mmCIF file of C-alpha atoms in Angstrom:
data_model
loop_
_atom_site.group_PDB
_atom_site.id
_atom_site.type_symbol
_atom_site.label_atom_id
_atom_site.label_comp_id
_atom_site.label_asym_id
_atom_site.label_seq_id
_atom_site.Cartn_x
_atom_site.Cartn_y
_atom_site.Cartn_z
ATOM 1 C CA ALA A 1 -41.182 -32.763 -16.510
ATOM 2 C CA ASP A 2 -38.455 -30.371 -15.465
ATOM 3 C CA VAL A 3 -37.955 -30.370 -11.704
ATOM 4 C CA GLU A 4 -36.323 -27.867 -9.402
ATOM 5 C CA HIS A 5 -35.803 -29.281 -5.959
ATOM 6 C CA LEU A 6 -34.643 -27.758 -2.677
ATOM 7 C CA LEU A 7 -34.203 -29.794 0.511
ATOM 8 C CA ALA A 8 -33.022 -28.096 3.686
ATOM 9 C CA SER A 9 -32.332 -29.466 7.148
ATOM 10 C CA VAL A 10 -33.566 -26.650 9.377
ATOM 11 C CA LEU A 11 -32.749 -28.607 12.555
ATOM 12 C CA PRO A 12 -31.218 -32.074 12.860
ATOM 13 C CA GLU A 13 -34.766 -33.456 13.274
ATOM 14 C CA LEU A 14 -36.538 -31.135 10.793
ATOM 15 C CA GLN A 15 -36.305 -31.167 7.013
ATOM 16 C CA VAL A 16 -38.173 -28.849 4.663
ATOM 17 C CA GLU A 17 -38.508 -29.459 0.946
ATOM 18 C CA VAL A 18 -39.740 -27.364 -1.984
ATOM 19 C CA ASP A 19 -40.317 -28.775 -5.483
ATOM 20 C CA VAL A 20 -41.218 -26.820 -8.600
ATOM 21 C CA ASP A 21 -42.141 -28.951 -11.613
ATOM 22 C CA TYR A 22 -42.754 -27.790 -15.171
ATOM 23 C CA VAL A 23 -45.127 -30.263 -16.844
ATOM 24 C CA GLY A 24 -45.325 -30.238 -20.648
ATOM 25 C CA TRP A 25 -49.009 -31.084 -21.024
ATOM 26 C CA SER A 26 -49.189 -29.146 -24.314
ATOM 27 C CA VAL A 27 -48.112 -32.288 -26.227
ATOM 28 C CA TYR A 28 -51.613 -33.665 -25.566
ATOM 29 C CA ASP A 29 -53.464 -32.162 -28.534
ATOM 30 C CA ASP A 30 -56.016 -34.839 -29.408
ATOM 31 C CA LEU A 31 -57.631 -37.948 -27.967
ATOM 32 C CA VAL A 32 -57.993 -40.470 -30.811
ATOM 33 C CA ILE A 33 -60.491 -43.288 -30.276
ATOM 34 C CA GLY A 34 -60.375 -46.216 -32.704
ATOM 35 C CA LEU A 35 -63.891 -47.403 -33.558
ATOM 36 C CA PRO A 36 -64.880 -50.993 -34.478
ATOM 37 C CA ASP A 37 -65.533 -50.002 -38.126
ATOM 38 C CA GLY A 38 -61.878 -48.924 -38.515
ATOM 39 C CA THR A 39 -62.534 -45.186 -38.365
ATOM 40 C CA ASP A 40 -61.216 -42.839 -35.690
ATOM 41 C CA GLN A 41 -63.101 -40.407 -33.494
ATOM 42 C CA VAL A 42 -60.834 -37.433 -32.709
ATOM 43 C CA LEU A 43 -61.528 -35.277 -29.673
ATOM 44 C CA SER A 44 -59.562 -32.042 -29.381
ATOM 45 C CA ARG A 45 -57.792 -31.559 -26.042
ATOM 46 C CA GLN A 46 -55.227 -28.752 -26.579
ATOM 47 C CA TRP A 47 -53.937 -28.933 -23.017
ATOM 48 C CA ASP A 48 -51.675 -26.232 -21.553
ATOM 49 C CA ASP A 49 -48.280 -26.590 -19.879
ATOM 50 C CA THR A 50 -48.331 -26.082 -16.109
ATOM 51 C CA VAL A 51 -46.030 -25.393 -13.170
ATOM 52 C CA VAL A 52 -46.661 -27.473 -10.037
ATOM 53 C CA VAL A 53 -45.378 -26.275 -6.639
ATOM 54 C CA ARG A 54 -45.017 -28.607 -3.648
ATOM 55 C CA VAL A 55 -43.861 -27.785 -0.108
ATOM 56 C CA GLY A 56 -43.359 -30.362 2.611
ATOM 57 C CA ALA A 57 -41.748 -30.874 5.984
ATOM 58 C CA GLU A 58 -40.756 -33.817 8.124
ATOM 59 C CA TYR A 59 -39.896 -33.862 11.817
ATOM 60 C CA ALA A 60 -38.278 -37.152 12.822
ATOM 61 C CA THR A 61 -36.875 -38.630 16.007
ATOM 62 C CA GLU A 62 -35.423 -42.054 16.763
ATOM 63 C CA ARG A 63 -38.879 -43.737 16.958
ATOM 64 C CA TRP A 64 -41.340 -41.531 15.082
ATOM 65 C CA ALA A 65 -41.702 -39.064 12.227
ATOM 66 C CA ILE A 66 -44.437 -36.573 11.344
ATOM 67 C CA ARG A 67 -44.837 -35.214 7.811
ATOM 68 C CA GLY A 68 -47.042 -32.558 6.261
ATOM 69 C CA GLY A 69 -47.266 -30.800 2.944
ATOM 70 C CA TYR A 70 -49.115 -28.673 0.454
ATOM 71 C CA ALA A 71 -49.190 -28.790 -3.339
ATOM 72 C CA TYR A 72 -50.636 -26.438 -5.936
ATOM 73 C CA ASP A 73 -51.250 -28.272 -9.216
ATOM 74 C CA PRO A 74 -53.045 -26.113 -11.806
ATOM 75 C CA THR A 75 -55.253 -27.841 -14.340
ATOM 76 C CA PRO A 76 -53.800 -28.215 -17.839
ATOM 77 C CA VAL A 77 -57.332 -28.518 -19.284
ATOM 78 C CA PRO A 78 -58.563 -25.331 -21.002
ATOM 79 C CA ASP A 79 -62.217 -24.389 -20.492
ATOM 80 C CA SER A 80 -62.840 -24.934 -24.221
ATOM 81 C CA THR A 81 -62.082 -28.694 -23.967
ATOM 82 C CA LEU A 82 -63.160 -29.354 -20.358
ATOM 83 C CA ASP A 83 -65.760 -32.124 -20.309
ATOM 84 C CA PHE A 84 -67.104 -35.106 -18.382
ATOM 85 C CA THR A 85 -64.357 -37.466 -19.619
ATOM 86 C CA LEU A 86 -61.846 -35.765 -17.315
ATOM 87 C CA PRO A 87 -63.354 -33.065 -15.120
ATOM 88 C CA ASP A 88 -60.463 -31.091 -13.711
ATOM 89 C CA VAL A 89 -59.771 -28.081 -11.503
ATOM 90 C CA ASP A 90 -56.765 -26.242 -10.146
ATOM 91 C CA ARG A 91 -55.797 -28.637 -7.372
ATOM 92 C CA ASN A 92 -54.879 -27.501 -3.850
ATOM 93 C CA ILE A 93 -53.682 -30.578 -1.958
ATOM 94 C CA LEU A 94 -52.939 -31.030 1.751
ATOM 95 C CA THR A 95 -51.007 -34.021 3.079
ATOM 96 C CA LEU A 96 -50.291 -35.383 6.533
ATOM 97 C CA GLY A 97 -48.424 -38.497 7.580
ATOM 98 C CA ALA A 98 -46.718 -40.211 10.471
ATOM 99 C CA THR A 99 -44.470 -43.176 11.109
ATOM 100 C CA PHE A 100 -43.980 -44.908 14.436
ATOM 101 C CA GLY A 101 -41.220 -47.466 14.979
ATOM 102 C CA PHE A 102 -42.415 -50.169 17.357
ATOM 103 C CA THR A 103 -39.094 -51.965 17.128
ATOM 104 C CA GLU A 104 -35.951 -51.717 15.020
ATOM 105 C CA ASN A 105 -37.654 -53.833 12.351
ATOM 106 C CA ILE A 106 -41.371 -52.941 12.567
ATOM 107 C CA GLU A 107 -42.908 -49.569 11.691
ATOM 108 C CA VAL A 108 -46.465 -48.385 11.221
ATOM 109 C CA ASP A 109 -47.234 -45.649 8.671
ATOM 110 C CA ALA A 110 -50.401 -43.577 8.386
ATOM 111 C CA SER A 111 -51.012 -40.949 5.730
ATOM 112 C CA PHE A 112 -53.795 -38.665 4.552
ATOM 113 C CA TRP A 113 -54.114 -36.847 1.212
ATOM 114 C CA TYR A 114 -56.885 -34.266 0.774
ATOM 115 C CA LEU A 115 -57.805 -32.440 -2.422
ATOM 116 C CA ILE A 116 -59.601 -29.282 -1.328
ATOM 117 C CA PRO A 117 -62.927 -29.164 -3.230
ATOM 118 C CA GLY A 118 -62.903 -26.951 -6.304
ATOM 119 C CA GLU A 119 -65.004 -26.329 -9.380
ATOM 120 C CA ASN A 120 -64.442 -25.364 -12.995
ATOM 121 C CA ASP A 121 -66.862 -24.158 -15.676
ATOM 122 C CA THR A 122 -66.715 -24.973 -19.350
ATOM 123 C CA ALA A 123 -66.219 -22.157 -21.871
ATOM 124 C CA PRO A 124 -69.380 -20.227 -22.870
ATOM 125 C CA GLU A 125 -68.686 -20.472 -26.651
ATOM 126 C CA PRO A 126 -71.084 -22.749 -28.561
ATOM 127 C CA PHE A 127 -69.805 -26.326 -29.122
ATOM 128 C CA ALA A 128 -66.492 -25.670 -27.356
ATOM 129 C CA PRO A 129 -66.911 -28.042 -25.607
ATOM 130 C CA PRO A 130 -70.117 -29.601 -26.929
ATOM 131 C CA VAL A 131 -71.394 -30.527 -23.440
ATOM 132 C CA LYS A 132 -71.543 -27.540 -21.061
ATOM 133 C CA GLY A 133 -71.366 -27.732 -17.323
ATOM 134 C CA THR A 134 -69.765 -26.929 -14.016
ATOM 135 C CA TYR A 135 -67.546 -29.697 -12.703
ATOM 136 C CA GLU A 136 -66.757 -30.159 -9.027
ATOM 137 C CA VAL A 137 -63.756 -32.188 -7.914
ATOM 138 C CA SER A 138 -62.670 -33.352 -4.455
ATOM 139 C CA ALA A 139 -60.799 -36.346 -3.052
ATOM 140 C CA PHE A 140 -59.602 -37.843 0.204
ATOM 141 C CA VAL A 141 -57.143 -40.733 0.467
ATOM 142 C CA ALA A 142 -56.119 -42.461 3.690
ATOM 143 C CA SER A 143 -53.481 -45.136 4.032
ATOM 144 C CA LEU A 144 -52.321 -47.349 6.876
ATOM 145 C CA GLY A 145 -49.320 -49.615 6.481
ATOM 146 C CA ILE A 146 -46.996 -51.879 8.414
ATOM 147 C CA ASN A 147 -43.344 -52.042 7.374
ATOM 148 C CA PHE A 148 -41.179 -55.041 8.203
ATOM 149 C CA LEU A 149 -37.543 -53.983 7.815
ATOM 150 C CA PHE A 150 -34.725 -56.455 7.254
ATOM 151 C CA ASP A 151 -30.977 -56.279 6.635
ATOM 152 C CA GLN A 152 -31.045 -52.694 7.921
ATOM 153 C CA PRO A 153 -30.214 -52.856 11.639
ATOM 154 C CA ASP A 154 -28.599 -49.394 11.641
ATOM 155 C CA ALA A 155 -31.083 -47.717 9.255
ATOM 156 C CA PRO A 156 -32.819 -44.526 10.413
ATOM 157 C CA LEU A 157 -36.530 -44.667 11.141
ATOM 158 C CA GLN A 158 -37.473 -42.781 7.982
ATOM 159 C CA GLU A 159 -35.663 -41.462 4.926
ATOM 160 C CA PRO A 160 -36.234 -37.748 4.114
ATOM 161 C CA ALA A 161 -39.561 -36.973 2.465
ATOM 162 C CA VAL A 162 -39.308 -36.672 -1.309
ATOM 163 C CA GLU A 163 -42.671 -35.161 -2.231
ATOM 164 C CA PRO A 164 -45.756 -34.332 -0.192
ATOM 165 C CA GLU A 165 -48.240 -36.260 -2.291
ATOM 166 C CA ALA A 166 -50.256 -39.458 -2.215
ATOM 167 C CA PRO A 167 -48.407 -42.771 -2.091
ATOM 168 C CA SER A 168 -47.446 -44.067 -5.514
ATOM 169 C CA ALA A 169 -48.066 -47.712 -4.658
ATOM 170 C CA THR A 170 -50.338 -49.485 -2.237
ATOM 171 C CA VAL A 171 -51.401 -53.037 -1.550
ATOM 172 C CA GLU A 172 -55.132 -53.641 -1.301
ATOM 173 C CA PRO A 173 -56.562 -55.270 1.856
ATOM 174 C CA GLY A 174 -56.060 -59.012 1.782
ATOM 175 C CA ALA A 175 -53.468 -58.779 -1.002
ATOM 176 C CA GLY A 176 -50.641 -59.828 1.321
ATOM 177 C CA LEU A 177 -47.177 -58.330 1.438
ATOM 178 C CA ALA A 178 -45.395 -56.478 -1.353
ATOM 179 C CA PRO A 179 -41.580 -56.396 -1.386
ATOM 180 C CA MET A 180 -40.154 -52.879 -1.555
ATOM 181 C CA GLY A 181 -36.354 -52.716 -1.539
ATOM 182 C CA GLY A 182 -35.071 -53.573 1.916
ATOM 183 C CA GLN A 183 -38.505 -53.808 3.462
ATOM 184 C CA MET A 184 -41.855 -55.532 3.139
ATOM 185 C CA THR A 185 -44.952 -53.329 3.303
ATOM 186 C CA ALA A 186 -48.597 -54.200 3.858
ATOM 187 C CA SER A 187 -51.051 -51.319 3.370
ATOM 188 C CA TRP A 188 -54.769 -50.891 3.877
#
């Protein structure tokens, strides 16, 4: 994906970021499923390229940080190949997060990611796709984590936000601690 990125420090405590990503989904023409008898089932996809726009802000002090964002991520799936295998809509996403530093080495993070409910209809042409319908999509993700920092006595509470979207890695409850660079993170 091609990315255009703008990060601005509006105030010493406030950073605002805008990302514009071009995603080349059009390379996904077909889904090929290998069957046990050695033949292939080919499902046409013919996805479209998209442009994703994300806007986020972070206000941080010595002990805490608050983050929020919005993303518009249009569906690459044309109505003629939309089906139950991957129901998709133009996604409008809201994010909110906070970090509180209890000590120099212990932080608590909380984040929320909300996909505003949307719906998409299949194309009206016969057999394109073969199964017709209206698909509704929504999602909500919440995360709570504890960070144990080490070898970073002079590190700031939080690095600038990169993208206002859901966390890319989490640790399931009871899974213990996962090392992440100069910190250990446990998330629920």
